[in-house]
Each structure stands twice: as structure tokens, then as C-alpha cells.
XYZ file of C-alpha atoms in Angstrom:
771
model
C 47.022 126.168 82.405
C 43.225 126.223 83.102
C 43.515 122.631 83.621
C 46.852 123.012 86.220
C 45.018 125.933 87.985
C 41.931 123.491 88.561
C 43.877 120.513 89.825
C 45.691 122.914 92.160
C 43.233 124.424 93.886
C 41.614 120.410 93.979
C 44.527 118.954 96.145
C 44.137 122.918 98.288
C 40.658 121.777 98.989
C 42.151 118.514 100.021
C 44.353 118.993 102.092
C 41.619 121.804 103.764
C 39.889 119.161 104.453
C 42.112 116.458 105.554
C 43.606 119.578 108.263
C 39.876 120.136 109.050
C 38.380 116.379 109.878
C 42.113 116.028 111.154
C 41.685 119.136 113.510
C 38.345 117.683 114.279
C 39.198 114.323 115.370
C 42.169 115.560 118.105
C 39.140 117.976 119.334
C 36.839 115.277 119.520
C 39.908 112.936 121.369
C 40.795 115.297 123.703
C 36.831 116.101 124.550
C 36.666 112.884 124.997
C 39.696 112.424 127.587
C 38.094 115.735 129.483
C 35.203 114.198 129.974
C 36.424 111.035 130.915
C 38.877 112.231 133.209
C 36.117 114.379 134.587
C 33.299 111.547 134.737
C 36.336 109.498 136.405
C 37.160 111.714 139.018
C 33.541 112.192 140.005
C 33.208 108.284 140.678
C 35.360 106.107 143.488
C 36.200 102.236 141.609
C 36.198 99.739 143.854
C 40.357 99.614 143.544
C 40.518 103.124 144.848
C 38.113 102.271 147.982
C 39.993 100.062 149.040
C 43.487 101.567 149.205
C 41.975 104.016 151.447
C 39.789 101.872 153.602
C 42.952 99.316 153.371
C 45.650 101.934 155.071
C 42.808 103.024 157.278
C 43.457 99.875 158.910
C 46.707 98.313 158.941
C 49.316 99.904 161.839
C 52.119 99.080 159.135
C 51.651 101.555 155.827
C 54.456 98.581 154.251
C 52.224 95.934 154.878
C 50.913 95.937 151.483
C 52.926 94.900 148.459
C 51.908 96.256 144.940
C 52.037 94.107 141.907
C 53.350 96.041 138.700
C 50.175 94.559 136.555
C 47.209 94.577 139.215
C 48.468 97.860 142.158
C 45.387 97.154 143.846
C 45.331 93.667 144.064
C 46.847 93.500 147.835
C 44.070 95.759 148.578
C 40.763 94.471 147.061
C 42.502 91.019 148.528
C 42.619 92.592 152.046
C 38.710 94.496 151.575
C 37.435 91.346 150.457
C 38.725 89.056 153.100
C 37.716 91.122 155.770
C 33.907 91.706 154.468
C 34.213 95.277 154.079
C 32.935 95.423 150.673
C 31.378 92.864 148.247
C 32.466 93.352 144.331
C 33.557 91.430 140.930
C 35.507 93.879 138.819
C 37.782 96.174 140.727
C 37.300 98.772 138.492
C 33.702 99.205 139.233
C 32.614 102.229 140.610
C 31.240 102.067 144.325
C 27.906 102.266 145.510
C 25.675 103.446 148.345
C 25.302 100.187 149.101
C 28.607 99.152 149.171
C 29.135 102.403 151.902
C 25.679 100.796 153.810
C 28.068 97.455 153.971
C 31.651 98.972 154.758
C 29.433 101.288 157.518
C 27.378 98.224 158.539
C 30.822 96.192 158.734
C 32.670 98.870 161.135
C 30.025 99.226 163.537
C 28.896 102.772 162.461
C 24.922 104.168 163.974
C 22.398 105.558 162.430
C 23.109 109.010 165.082
C 26.519 109.634 164.369
C 26.358 109.359 160.420
C 23.475 111.772 160.381
C 25.154 114.236 162.260
C 27.937 114.568 159.211
C 24.691 115.455 156.651
C 25.508 113.065 154.384
C 21.899 111.504 154.573
C 20.426 108.752 155.894
C 22.202 105.771 156.658
C 19.159 103.365 155.951
C 18.216 105.199 152.762
C 21.397 103.894 151.423
C 21.061 99.572 152.247
C 20.244 98.544 148.656
C 20.524 101.753 146.700
C 23.128 100.893 143.572
C 22.726 103.973 142.639
C 26.747 105.454 141.988
C 28.009 107.475 145.036
C 29.701 110.951 143.619
C 33.488 110.860 144.800
C 33.029 113.575 146.698
C 30.252 111.984 149.047
C 31.966 109.083 149.582
C 35.424 110.772 150.373
C 33.253 112.604 152.976
C 32.033 109.749 154.329
C 34.948 108.263 154.665
C 36.240 111.225 156.774
C 33.578 111.546 158.782
C 33.335 107.192 159.893
C 37.705 107.674 159.655
C 37.480 107.055 163.600
C 35.820 103.343 163.412
C 38.636 102.275 161.799
C 41.714 101.122 163.639
C 44.132 103.022 162.242
C 42.125 105.882 160.593
C 44.202 108.497 162.651
C 47.053 107.719 160.495
C 45.390 109.236 157.521
C 45.508 112.452 157.311
C 44.121 115.768 154.857
C 46.331 117.850 153.636
C 46.543 120.917 151.518
C 49.693 121.606 149.260
C 50.342 122.336 145.547
C 51.229 119.211 143.332
C 54.523 120.722 141.190
C 55.802 117.756 139.389
C 54.682 113.987 138.396
C 56.325 111.924 135.938
C 54.187 113.045 132.877
C 56.159 117.029 133.893
C 59.107 116.268 135.133
C 61.870 113.806 136.241
C 59.789 112.325 138.684
C 60.271 107.934 139.365
C 57.228 106.130 138.034
C 54.058 107.101 140.214
C 56.032 109.128 142.048
C 54.184 113.062 142.402
C 56.654 116.381 144.423
C 54.300 118.538 146.132
C 54.921 121.405 148.579
C 54.246 119.177 151.405
C 56.778 116.181 150.246
C 56.883 113.218 147.789
C 54.122 111.080 147.412
C 53.311 107.792 145.793
C 49.806 107.626 143.672
C 49.293 104.158 142.008
C 46.501 103.630 140.441
C 45.288 107.753 140.961
C 45.116 110.590 138.337
C 46.203 114.045 139.670
C 47.991 115.415 136.037
C 44.895 117.312 136.503
C 46.300 118.850 139.631
C 49.630 119.892 138.282
C 50.428 123.618 139.847
C 47.341 123.785 141.396
C 46.796 123.601 145.025
C 44.380 121.248 147.066
C 43.463 119.155 149.782
C 44.498 115.456 149.838
C 43.785 112.147 151.992
C 47.487 110.630 152.746
C 49.114 108.089 155.111
C 52.718 108.949 155.720
C 54.056 109.276 152.155
C 50.990 107.852 150.506
C 48.613 109.480 148.204
C 44.450 107.938 148.770
C 42.961 110.790 146.945
C 42.441 114.228 146.226
C 39.347 115.389 148.328
C 39.345 118.749 146.552
C 40.744 122.041 144.422
C 41.615 124.708 146.953
C 42.374 127.259 143.770
C 44.044 127.574 140.603
C 47.238 128.307 141.365
C 50.519 127.243 143.378
C 53.263 128.601 145.944
C 56.496 127.106 145.735
C 58.751 128.103 148.544
C 62.489 127.300 148.443
C 62.751 125.647 145.370
C 66.688 125.709 143.916
C 66.576 127.943 140.131
C 68.963 125.552 138.835
C 69.461 128.292 135.313
C 67.351 130.390 133.242
C 68.927 131.153 129.896
C 66.995 132.456 127.036
C 63.652 132.915 129.010
C 63.934 129.252 129.605
C 64.111 128.457 133.417
C 65.127 124.927 135.126
C 63.830 124.968 138.074
C 64.348 122.282 141.104
C 61.010 121.337 142.783
C 61.895 119.283 145.881
C 64.171 117.116 143.993
C 62.529 116.994 140.588
C 63.443 119.037 137.601
C 61.130 121.225 135.472
C 61.477 123.365 132.945
C 59.490 126.898 132.483
C 58.859 129.867 129.977
C 59.885 133.003 131.318
C 59.223 136.270 130.107
C 61.763 138.895 131.408
C 63.210 137.730 134.438
C 64.399 140.517 136.736
C 68.599 140.597 137.062
C 70.706 136.942 137.306
C 67.941 134.283 138.884
C 70.785 131.402 138.357
C 71.977 128.625 141.324
C 69.313 130.995 143.772
C 66.832 129.932 146.253
C 63.493 131.459 145.554
C 59.825 131.295 145.383
C 57.976 130.527 142.983
C 54.392 131.625 142.515
C 52.436 130.220 139.142
C 49.091 130.710 138.192
C 47.477 129.308 135.394
C 49.516 127.247 134.521
C 52.330 130.291 134.016
C 54.547 131.571 136.118
C 53.706 135.190 137.466
C 56.717 135.408 139.940
C 60.035 134.468 141.044
C 61.900 136.010 144.358
C 64.954 135.838 144.645
C 66.298 135.008 148.513
C 70.025 136.210 148.712
C 70.757 136.927 151.418
C 73.788 134.230 152.387
C 75.080 133.688 156.129
C 78.008 130.858 156.360
C 79.758 129.105 159.725
C 80.088 126.028 161.707
C 77.112 124.396 162.611
C 77.742 124.493 166.445
C 73.763 122.482 167.016
C 70.277 122.104 165.243
C 66.780 120.911 165.952
C 63.329 120.958 163.935
C 63.002 124.907 164.767
C 66.768 126.469 164.628
C 70.630 126.215 163.857
C 72.973 127.613 165.857
C 75.578 129.085 163.948
C 79.052 129.667 165.134
C 79.274 133.771 165.122
C 75.183 134.102 164.691
C 73.970 131.525 167.420
C 70.137 130.285 167.204
C 68.443 131.247 163.860
C 65.438 130.342 163.484
C 64.302 127.968 161.020
C 61.162 128.854 158.210
C 58.588 125.887 158.377
C 59.276 125.442 154.649
C 63.875 124.841 155.351
C 64.730 122.501 152.744
C 68.462 121.482 151.691
C 69.716 120.874 148.318
C 72.577 118.963 147.939
C 74.964 120.893 145.267
C 77.700 118.109 145.600
C 75.190 114.949 144.770
C 72.889 116.056 141.629
C 71.134 118.111 144.164
C 69.962 115.626 146.232
C 67.147 116.706 147.857
C 67.722 116.447 152.245
C 66.211 117.924 155.524
C 66.947 119.589 158.585
C 67.385 116.154 159.654
C 70.444 116.009 157.460
C 72.366 119.024 159.013
C 76.024 117.548 159.506
C 76.913 119.009 163.559
C 80.610 120.666 163.928
C 81.141 121.420 160.056
C 81.201 124.378 158.073
C 80.157 122.825 154.621
C 76.764 124.159 153.813
C 75.698 128.177 152.832
C 72.508 129.158 154.645
C 70.083 131.329 152.695
C 68.067 133.495 154.766
C 64.388 135.495 154.934
C 62.387 137.758 156.785
C 65.037 136.500 160.104
C 64.614 132.699 159.334
C 67.627 130.129 157.224
C 64.461 129.113 154.990
C 67.266 126.876 153.006
C 70.826 125.750 152.605
C 72.939 124.633 149.464
C 76.066 122.041 150.557
C 78.752 123.208 148.488
C 81.363 120.737 149.576
C 82.153 117.199 150.002
C 81.969 116.033 154.168
C 85.395 116.287 154.617
C 86.126 114.015 157.669
C 88.111 115.379 160.944
C 86.371 116.368 164.337
C 84.310 114.319 166.040
C 82.124 116.036 168.929
C 81.605 113.686 171.505
C 79.075 114.323 174.918
C 80.819 113.403 177.864
C 78.593 111.492 180.691
C 78.440 112.076 184.239
C 80.068 109.253 186.437
C 78.850 105.536 185.306
C 77.265 107.114 181.983
C 74.763 107.839 183.849
C 73.271 111.245 182.573
C 74.595 113.852 179.700
C 73.879 117.100 182.404
C 75.325 118.435 185.544
C 74.450 121.599 187.962
C 77.928 122.335 188.112
C 80.966 121.333 186.273
C 85.102 121.704 187.231
C 88.063 121.432 185.087
C 91.499 122.225 186.008
C 94.846 121.781 183.677
C 99.359 121.846 183.799
C 98.811 124.464 181.962
C 96.791 127.800 181.048
C 93.392 127.970 180.122
C 92.114 130.121 177.738
C 87.919 130.239 178.326
C 86.144 132.136 175.443
C 82.329 133.049 175.026
C 80.157 135.141 172.977
C 81.603 138.709 174.008
C 84.268 137.749 176.051
C 87.327 135.661 176.989
C 89.300 134.609 180.058
C 93.124 133.208 180.944
C 93.187 131.181 184.131
C 96.466 130.324 185.020
C 97.736 126.087 185.114
C 96.810 124.308 188.436
C 93.608 126.362 189.479
C 90.227 124.748 189.650
C 87.670 126.396 186.734
C 83.929 126.142 188.000
C 81.562 126.627 186.271
C 77.500 126.434 187.320
C 74.297 126.222 185.203
C 72.965 129.191 186.291
C 76.773 131.649 184.772
C 75.701 134.567 183.008
C 78.953 133.955 180.662
C 75.651 131.184 178.794
C 73.296 133.871 178.110
C 74.659 134.006 174.541
C 75.585 131.090 173.594
C 78.630 128.688 174.429
C 81.055 128.804 177.149
C 84.520 126.827 175.304
C 87.663 125.853 177.331
C 91.003 125.569 175.160
C 94.560 124.749 176.251
C 97.245 124.776 173.379
C 99.500 122.625 175.759
C 98.224 120.039 177.970
C 94.792 118.361 178.819
C 91.840 119.109 180.089
C 90.783 117.102 183.456
C 87.137 116.369 184.469
C 87.415 116.576 187.548
C 83.609 116.397 188.174
C 83.705 112.699 186.695
C 85.156 109.943 187.070
C 86.167 106.717 185.117
C 88.163 103.781 185.243
C 91.343 105.645 185.776
C 89.956 108.368 187.551
C 89.816 111.644 186.519
C 89.788 111.511 182.953
C 91.813 114.192 180.812
C 90.695 114.886 177.356
C 92.669 116.692 174.461
C 90.475 119.867 171.992
C 88.317 121.895 173.191
C 85.801 121.564 176.188
C 82.220 123.145 174.802
C 80.091 124.083 177.192
C 76.115 124.789 176.652
C 73.401 124.922 179.212
C 69.528 123.773 178.967
C 66.405 123.519 181.838
C 68.009 119.946 182.741
C 71.972 121.524 183.416
C 75.115 121.999 181.432
C 75.757 119.554 178.450
C 79.883 118.888 178.239
C 81.484 118.763 174.916
C 84.729 117.487 173.584
C 85.718 118.487 170.251
C 88.485 116.446 168.828
C 90.288 114.954 166.159
C 88.844 111.366 165.001
C 92.313 109.727 165.206
C 92.910 111.047 168.429
C 89.204 109.976 169.916
C 90.289 106.486 168.491
C 93.730 106.470 170.763
C 91.272 106.500 173.701
C 88.043 104.473 172.197
C 90.236 101.275 171.179
C 91.779 100.417 174.135
C 88.039 101.559 176.122
C 86.657 99.202 173.811
C 89.028 95.975 173.343
C 91.192 94.390 176.176
C 94.411 95.473 174.512
C 96.749 92.317 175.748
C 94.191 91.090 172.539
C 97.566 92.092 170.350
C 98.408 94.667 167.929
C 96.559 92.196 164.929
C 93.221 92.231 166.527
C 93.205 95.652 168.032
C 93.303 96.907 164.470
C 90.099 95.295 163.688
C 88.816 97.562 166.599
C 90.349 100.661 165.479
C 88.671 100.179 161.741
C 85.476 99.268 162.950
C 85.763 101.855 165.491
C 86.709 104.686 162.890
C 84.242 103.405 160.181
C 81.499 103.873 163.222
C 82.952 106.900 163.818
C 82.315 108.555 160.294
C 79.163 107.036 160.495
C 77.908 108.457 162.686
C 78.693 112.368 161.484
C 75.704 112.369 160.166
C 73.813 110.669 162.568
C 71.983 113.784 164.373
C 70.821 111.891 167.144
C 72.511 114.801 169.528
C 72.122 117.559 166.962
C 70.079 119.805 170.011
C 73.277 119.571 172.044
C 75.071 119.854 169.407
C 77.574 116.106 169.128
C 77.798 113.054 167.480
C 78.203 110.153 170.254
C 78.214 109.818 173.651
C 81.184 108.281 174.961
C 78.818 105.468 176.822
C 78.419 102.222 175.405
C 75.341 103.333 173.687
C 77.405 104.176 170.762
C 82.151 103.865 171.132
C 83.404 103.775 174.880
C 85.780 106.371 175.052
C 88.579 107.502 177.861
C 87.292 104.674 180.274
C 90.828 104.299 180.301
C 94.258 105.690 179.488
C 96.320 105.482 176.292
C 98.013 102.255 175.342
C 100.997 101.727 172.915
C 99.970 98.061 171.294
C 96.867 100.172 171.268
C 97.875 103.644 169.145
C 100.529 101.391 166.570
C 96.976 99.913 165.253
C 95.275 103.177 165.162
C 99.002 104.413 163.448
C 99.432 101.533 161.262
C 95.614 101.350 159.865
C 95.343 105.603 159.745
C 92.262 106.327 157.449
C 90.666 103.072 156.557
C 87.404 102.237 156.914
C 85.386 99.613 155.668
C 83.390 100.625 152.297
C 80.209 98.549 151.197
C 78.375 99.354 148.028
C 80.200 102.803 148.104
C 79.518 103.949 151.869
C 81.060 104.079 154.988
C 79.741 100.711 156.341
C 78.197 101.427 160.002
C 80.511 98.718 162.028
C 78.002 97.679 164.582
C 80.475 95.523 167.188
C 79.821 94.068 170.468
C 81.159 91.655 173.471
C 80.692 87.473 172.758
C 78.772 85.831 170.157
C 77.192 82.402 170.996
C 78.820 80.265 168.173
C 76.714 83.213 165.778
C 76.064 86.542 164.455
C 72.567 87.442 163.763
C 71.043 89.729 160.627
C 69.824 92.764 161.054
C 66.172 91.292 161.265
C 66.666 91.389 165.161
C 65.888 94.749 165.125
C 62.636 94.408 162.918
C 64.941 95.850 159.514
C 65.308 93.608 155.867
C 68.238 91.523 155.625
C 67.961 91.622 152.139
C 68.847 95.706 152.787
C 71.335 95.228 154.806
C 73.705 92.574 153.449
C 76.989 93.485 155.088
C 75.228 92.010 158.673
C 73.832 88.144 157.275
C 74.216 85.772 159.942
C 77.497 83.434 160.041
C 79.094 80.743 162.079
C 82.134 81.810 164.389
C 83.483 79.086 165.090
C 86.702 76.835 162.683
C 84.210 74.995 162.502
C 82.618 76.131 159.089
C 79.383 73.717 159.027
C 76.260 76.217 158.355
C 73.196 75.413 160.425
C 70.071 77.491 159.835
C 68.669 78.052 163.109
C 65.968 80.153 162.768
C 63.540 76.975 164.064
C 63.154 76.380 167.949
C 64.365 72.983 167.920
C 67.471 73.418 165.720
C 68.556 76.265 168.181
C 67.684 74.058 171.435
C 70.481 71.478 169.633
C 72.880 74.039 169.162
C 73.111 76.448 172.013
C 72.598 73.806 174.931
C 76.179 71.616 173.445
C 79.526 73.849 173.527
C 81.635 73.252 170.371
C 85.557 73.614 171.411
C 85.997 74.944 167.670
C 83.868 77.545 168.481
C 86.408 80.954 168.367
C 84.485 82.489 171.746
C 85.058 79.051 173.020
C 86.280 79.703 176.901
C 84.993 83.058 177.457
C 82.996 83.713 180.660
C 79.140 84.520 179.073
C 80.068 82.067 175.915
C 77.386 80.002 177.792
C 74.512 81.219 180.227
C 71.882 80.210 181.872
C 68.928 81.366 184.655
C 66.376 79.682 186.656
C 63.380 81.597 187.817
C 60.357 80.374 189.765
C 57.568 81.008 188.456
C 56.219 83.420 191.537
C 59.578 85.801 190.430
C 58.939 85.286 187.052
C 55.491 86.220 186.756
C 56.496 89.735 188.795
C 59.444 90.776 186.836
C 57.455 90.343 183.174
C 54.749 91.952 184.451
C 56.763 95.178 186.000
C 58.995 95.127 182.717
C 55.678 95.454 180.828
C 54.743 98.032 183.536
C 58.360 100.162 182.961
C 58.138 101.931 179.196
C 61.376 102.741 179.586
C 62.870 98.521 179.407
C 59.914 98.074 176.397
C 58.559 100.371 174.147
C 54.922 100.135 173.690
C 55.244 99.549 170.359
C 56.825 96.721 170.982
C 53.581 94.492 172.426
C 50.835 93.285 170.224
C 48.135 91.186 170.715
C 46.621 88.808 168.803
C 42.348 89.999 167.210
C 39.559 88.133 165.694
C 41.163 87.292 162.538
C 44.865 86.373 164.105
C 46.445 89.145 162.814
C 49.038 90.741 165.053
C 47.693 93.720 167.034
C 49.561 97.173 168.801
C 48.622 97.401 172.111
C 50.080 98.501 175.344
C 49.759 95.388 177.483
C 51.082 96.158 180.649
C 50.434 92.848 182.627
C 49.455 89.776 182.021
C 48.860 87.617 185.268
C 50.451 84.668 186.279
C 52.994 83.417 183.699
C 51.572 79.822 181.941
C 53.630 79.505 178.994
C 56.419 81.138 176.993
C 56.561 80.556 172.863
C 59.433 81.990 170.795
C 57.820 82.604 167.624
C 60.090 83.771 165.411
C 63.609 83.481 165.078
C 66.890 84.685 162.815
C 68.732 82.262 160.704
C 71.531 82.600 163.499
C 68.624 81.915 165.632
C 68.266 85.049 168.094
C 64.990 85.742 169.029
C 62.550 87.962 167.064
C 59.157 87.667 168.301
C 58.319 86.066 171.604
C 54.321 85.581 173.168
C 53.874 85.578 177.116
C 50.512 83.639 177.846
C 49.204 84.495 181.203
C 45.698 83.648 183.495
C 45.288 87.744 182.156
C 46.551 88.381 178.743
C 48.324 87.031 176.627
C 51.036 89.432 175.157
C 53.604 89.346 172.155
C 57.126 90.797 172.409
C 59.053 91.959 169.171
C 62.574 93.312 169.627
C 66.062 91.842 170.493
C 66.325 94.603 172.978
C 62.917 94.203 173.985
C 63.319 90.469 174.684
C 66.698 91.337 176.632
C 64.921 93.433 178.676
C 61.896 91.754 179.611
C 63.774 88.109 180.585
C 66.243 89.596 182.551
C 65.939 89.664 185.982
C 68.299 90.864 188.882
C 67.026 88.269 191.373
C 67.517 85.185 189.992
C 71.435 83.735 189.253
C 72.833 84.780 186.182
C 75.198 81.714 185.677
C 78.202 81.659 183.415
C 81.505 79.244 181.976
C 83.706 80.607 185.266
C 81.308 81.997 187.476
C 77.906 83.546 189.057
C 76.161 87.458 188.194
C 73.226 89.194 188.394
C 71.583 91.327 185.920
C 68.438 93.007 184.880
C 69.053 92.445 181.651
C 70.033 88.753 179.757
C 73.308 88.702 178.167
C 71.901 88.217 174.776
C 68.136 87.122 172.542
C 69.782 83.956 171.510
C 68.225 81.800 174.001
C 65.994 79.364 175.002
C 62.945 79.529 177.601
C 61.926 76.476 179.188
C 59.397 75.327 181.064
C 60.776 73.647 184.635
C 58.027 71.170 186.446
C 57.754 69.195 189.611
C 55.087 66.733 190.345
C 53.073 67.878 187.361
C 53.187 71.642 188.340
C 54.656 74.214 186.540
C 57.700 75.571 189.404
C 59.378 78.156 187.061
C 61.591 79.009 184.202
C 64.721 78.069 182.901
C 66.625 80.438 180.680
C 69.521 79.077 178.543
C 71.314 80.746 176.183
C 74.912 82.218 174.438
C 76.672 85.458 174.016
C 76.906 88.941 175.141
C 75.272 91.677 173.088
C 72.793 92.409 170.060
C 75.231 89.636 168.009
C 74.909 91.530 164.882
C 78.823 92.073 163.130
C 82.183 91.575 164.948
C 82.412 89.506 168.025
C 85.399 91.286 169.651
C 86.032 87.983 171.959
C 86.500 86.062 168.883
C 88.942 88.204 166.865
C 91.000 87.474 170.041
C 91.531 83.450 168.764
C 91.070 84.714 164.931
C 93.845 87.206 165.267
C 96.365 84.439 165.822
C 95.571 82.570 162.637
C 94.358 85.744 160.517
C 94.719 89.080 159.528
C 93.162 91.744 160.196
C 91.537 92.445 157.285
C 91.262 88.807 156.192
C 88.763 89.056 160.467
C 86.832 92.135 158.636
C 85.659 90.403 155.958
C 84.465 87.210 157.704
C 82.055 89.091 159.624
C 81.143 91.650 157.332
C 80.319 90.245 153.835
C 80.920 91.826 151.005
C 83.095 95.116 152.424
C 86.745 96.179 151.096
C 89.075 98.057 153.565
C 89.362 101.182 152.116
C 92.064 104.326 153.343
C 89.765 107.730 153.231
C 92.178 110.548 152.391
C 90.759 113.977 153.076
């Protein structure tokens, strides 16, 4: 028995020894990890510094594509190629001598450097001592002025809520009180639930500057559930679990402010005041709700989509004209919104532009109707007898507390202040008026199917026949559905206007064939990858369509808009080279479905004086050529943005890039004073269009200040060896993306409407959408 006890004592002692050894080993590992983390956070690697330098140097923050295995490679290569620093090991640490070389490369003077109290710059030369992280960050911030895009790097105070290690955030993504950022190559886990200052470039974290405090205030987070002291919270798109002691009442499914100190939940301030109503307009500072007027938005406003796995949205995602959200109010401001039901597309709100579609503002408006009209405003109403004119000026006192609405149960309301091709247009649905500094904005709210009855005949000749008009009906309906969430006109309370900027609406009377096409396709839209397609269309093709690279977008992201041959000739040619496109555009093919239409082919000659004067005039007009679409080449032969306003006399025009369908993406104009590079389909068309020159078309001539399309070549014209001008030869009318309306006329004689739609929009399905 004694031996047994002794044996047991030995085993207990052995177990205690093993547990003690395990504890000490774990402690050593933790201490070692902590020391390494602190050491690493107190130094800057060449990889980290390269990322900071690179994002201060380039215009496009998506310029660099990170490698999964060597994330730092594009940044270190950029820094080494441009001689900002010299190093071999990306994981080595930046020294004072490296800082000296960086400042010398940027041309930072000793006097400027000394202003920031960072020491004497010349003392850094040949100093191989590792520079502490806080000093490097301080110096980097002070010299951002010398980087070409240093003003794009911002210092932001934020609370870090979620990383992949403590939430369901994606790899290298962190969720913060200021939004979601990628933090590739950086350590951020020690800063979770702390308030920090960070340097960022758009949605990319460059470094953590310092810790403000060991606390975090998360405003307007969604308490998903709270049960048995376990609380699940959606922090701006990522989910985390917390332990909370004795929560007061039922806090589940509520918006709240969450206060955390030293890693523990200190308080949960639930916000339970809810208002609901039809959204009449929205801006960055307010939401206008029916029955409430304009209510100010909280600085930290956020939306949670309860219909889509609590997806995060912003004020830009508020759907105008619908009542699908509940808004949470605190301290007199809307601090958040919960989308509680899916959007059911019924009505569309259309801004009615002035005669000639020139403006959206009116000083006064006049209406009448063949039946009684009821006028309502915030605190009153009035009935106006049939046939009487209704005149409303912008200083009408009824605008003082909101909108004025005109409604007629029995007939349409005629808008006497506007002329369209059929005269004064009349409208079904409500006419809604609101006033702004520039004048009155007029909106027609109407059922989408009834809206189409005035769009389809306005956009396509009814002589094309019912089958062709069905193509237009499905396209117009699909486009309208996508515009409900566009919000370009949300400040005014509309989805679209009635011009070619969206879809021409009510520029002609209803038509029996068009109505039949709409009725036969009722509810049908084009779907691709589970979403309604924004069905771009245009007048005439040159025989090819283009992909979205003509607008600067990535074609791989929008495969439904792939370039196609619009012809009975099925041979597809890649027209991205100038040689192949010139060979194509200087010929005509009777098999092309647009063959014979007036703008299938066209040309315009401009003498050198007129051409140069027109180019320089357009460069000065920011409304025609956006400064962001102008570039020059720097000493490293890189395109950099520059607002060139004149090139002098034009000596040469060179097309640098075309889409596979042949449309110009980028063009270089070489002048006697400057060389400028222009990007973008619309900018190219505006640049070369000239109302003082004659555009020769298939069937006649016309004048135009904007080229019909960017499917063109620009050729020098010489006489006796002297440059006399430029001849522009092209084809098609419109942007060239999606469906050519004129091609549909001939195609509708061969194919059914759904086959035509699938011809122009790749990978789509025609789906009947029911609400």
C-alpha cells in the first residue's frame, strides 16, 4: 500500500512538472510574439515603405496588382525602378540613409525638412541605423507634398472593429468605423477595439500612425441577437460575437451605439425610434420622407439590408419613390436605416426637361387638363376645374413646407410650358413640383408599363414593326428597372429624366404597334448572373459593337457587352489595330444589318486652321473634355494627368488604343506647343466634332459639333508635301455598346426578338419579372 502511495506521488509530481513546463513554454512563446510584434511595429520594412511611397506616386489607386505569394512585389519593383530607395531584401528595415535618398530623389530641401523637427537631413546621409517607425511615418507625412499624388494620402482617425482573425471579414480586409480597408502586409490585430490614427489611400491602409486610446466607440451597429449574455453584432458588414453581462431589456434586432473599453463592452445604447414613409428625395445631408419632410442625416448614417444577409449599404443606396425601409432616428437625425422588404418595381419618377431638353429648372410652369385637377401641398389642397390654366411660380408660398402635387383621376395633365414633337405633351400619373435655388423641378411619377408606352415609340420608329419594337420594349424596361437604384437625380427625387441621357420619354404619341409590343412582353427583362442588365443601346452601328473598355471599364467585369459583328457576314475580325480598323471602315458591306442607314458611314474634312482652333477650343471647355481625361507623358514615359488647354497648331494625330470593335479609347494630339493624350469615347467625339465643317453621310450632309461615334480614323491630308488638314472617316451613331436600334429593323425580318436580344447581349436570359 505504501509503495502504491509513493507511486501515485511520483505521478502527481510528474504531472505538475509537465504542466509547469507547458505553462512556461507558452509564456515564453507569448512573450516572444509580443516582443516581435512590438519590434516589428517599431520598424518599417522596405516592403511596407514601398507600399506607402507607391500609393503617393500614382494617380490610379488600382494601379498595383498584388501577388498572392509576394504581396509587396509590385510596390518594391516600382520603388526600385524609380530609384526612390535601394535594397535587396524587401523584409529588411529602412535606415536613415534610405530616408536621405528618398528625400533627395523628391528634391526635398534641408530648410523644408528642418521645419518639421525631424533632425538635419544631411546627418541622415550614410547613416545605416534603422529608423524608428514613428519617425519614418512623421517624415513621410511631412514630405507628401513632394509626391505627385501625395494629397491623395489621408490621415484618418478610426476604430478597428473586425479583421479575419476575430470576425468573418475577408482575407486582408479590416472593418472600421470609417469603412472597410485592405491592410495587406500589415499587422492590425493588436489594434482591434482601439482608436487609432491611420494613413490611408482611398480604401487601402498604408500604416497605423499611433494609438489614440484603448477604447472604441462604434456608432450605428446592428445588434443581430443577444441571448444568454452572448451578443452577435454586425459591425458595418462583418459579424462578431461579444460577451455582455446583464443587458437591459430585449436589444436584439436594433440599431445601437456600442462603447468598448479595454476589450470589454461598457455600454449598449439602443436606438428604437423609427419613422417610415415613401422616400421623396435624398442627398448627402438629408432624406425627404412623405409626411415628415426633410430630416437631417447623422454623420455616421448607415443602412443594413435585412433582405440580403444584412449587407451594408450607404445613403447612395436609398431607393427614391418607394417605402421599403424603416429609418431610425436619434437626437433629431436619421442615424440608420433597415431595408425590410425587397424592391417591387412599380413606378418610375421622371424629370421633365425644358423645351429642347436643355435644362431641368423652370422659373414658372403652366398646366391644364380636360378634367378636374386636385392640387395638394403640405398643409392644404385645392380643386381646379377642367380646362382652367394652372400657373405656379418658383416663389409660390405653397413650396415653403415641401412639394406641390397635381393629380387628375379622369384624364391626363397637359404641360403647357413645354413643346415636344407632338406639341404640348400630356402625362398620366402625378405631376410633382419642388423648388430649388435655380428654379422649379417637374417630376412625373408613373407606372413603369405606362411609362414604356411613351418611351418605345420615342426611341424606335414604329414602322420597324412589332417584332423589332419588342426588342426595344424589353431593353427599355430592363434599363428602367436598373435606373430605380441609380440615384443620379436622388437630390431632386427622380430616377431619370426624359432626354437621351436616359431614355427619351413622351416625345411622340402612343402607338398601337408599340403598345402591343409592350403588352406582349409585359414584365420581361434581361437577366445576367442573377441581376437585371442595364441594356445600353444606340442608333446605328458601323458593323461592330464595342465593349465597355471604350468607357474605361474592364470588359471582363461586363461580359454581356462583348464586341459582336452586326452583320450577316459572321467572320469576326479583331479591329483593335489601326491597320485592321482602317481597312474595315473604308469599305462597306451589304451584309451589315445597318447598311444603308444614313450614318452607317460618314466622313468629315477639316482644314488645318479650323481643326487646330476647334481642338484648342474644346480643350478649354471642361464641359466637353473633362480634365480627368487629359494626360501628358512624363520623363519616364508614363501617362500623368494634366489639364492641357491648348496644343497650338496640330501637327499629328495618333490613335494609341482601340477596342476589339475598333472604337477609339485613347488618342494623342501632337501640337506645336504641347502634346496631349485624350481618353474616353465621349471626349474623343467631342474633341473632333466641328460644327464649322461638313459631315458627309450615306444620304446627304449635316453639321455637328460632336462626332457621330468614336469608330473612326483621323488621316492627315497633304498637298505638295504641306499638311493641309485632316480627314475623319467613320461609321455608326452612338456609343456602340449593346443593341443597335437600326440593325434591329433588318434583323427582325430574320430572327425572333429574344434571339436578337441574345445576339447583342451575351450570356443573358429573357425573364418575366413579376412583383
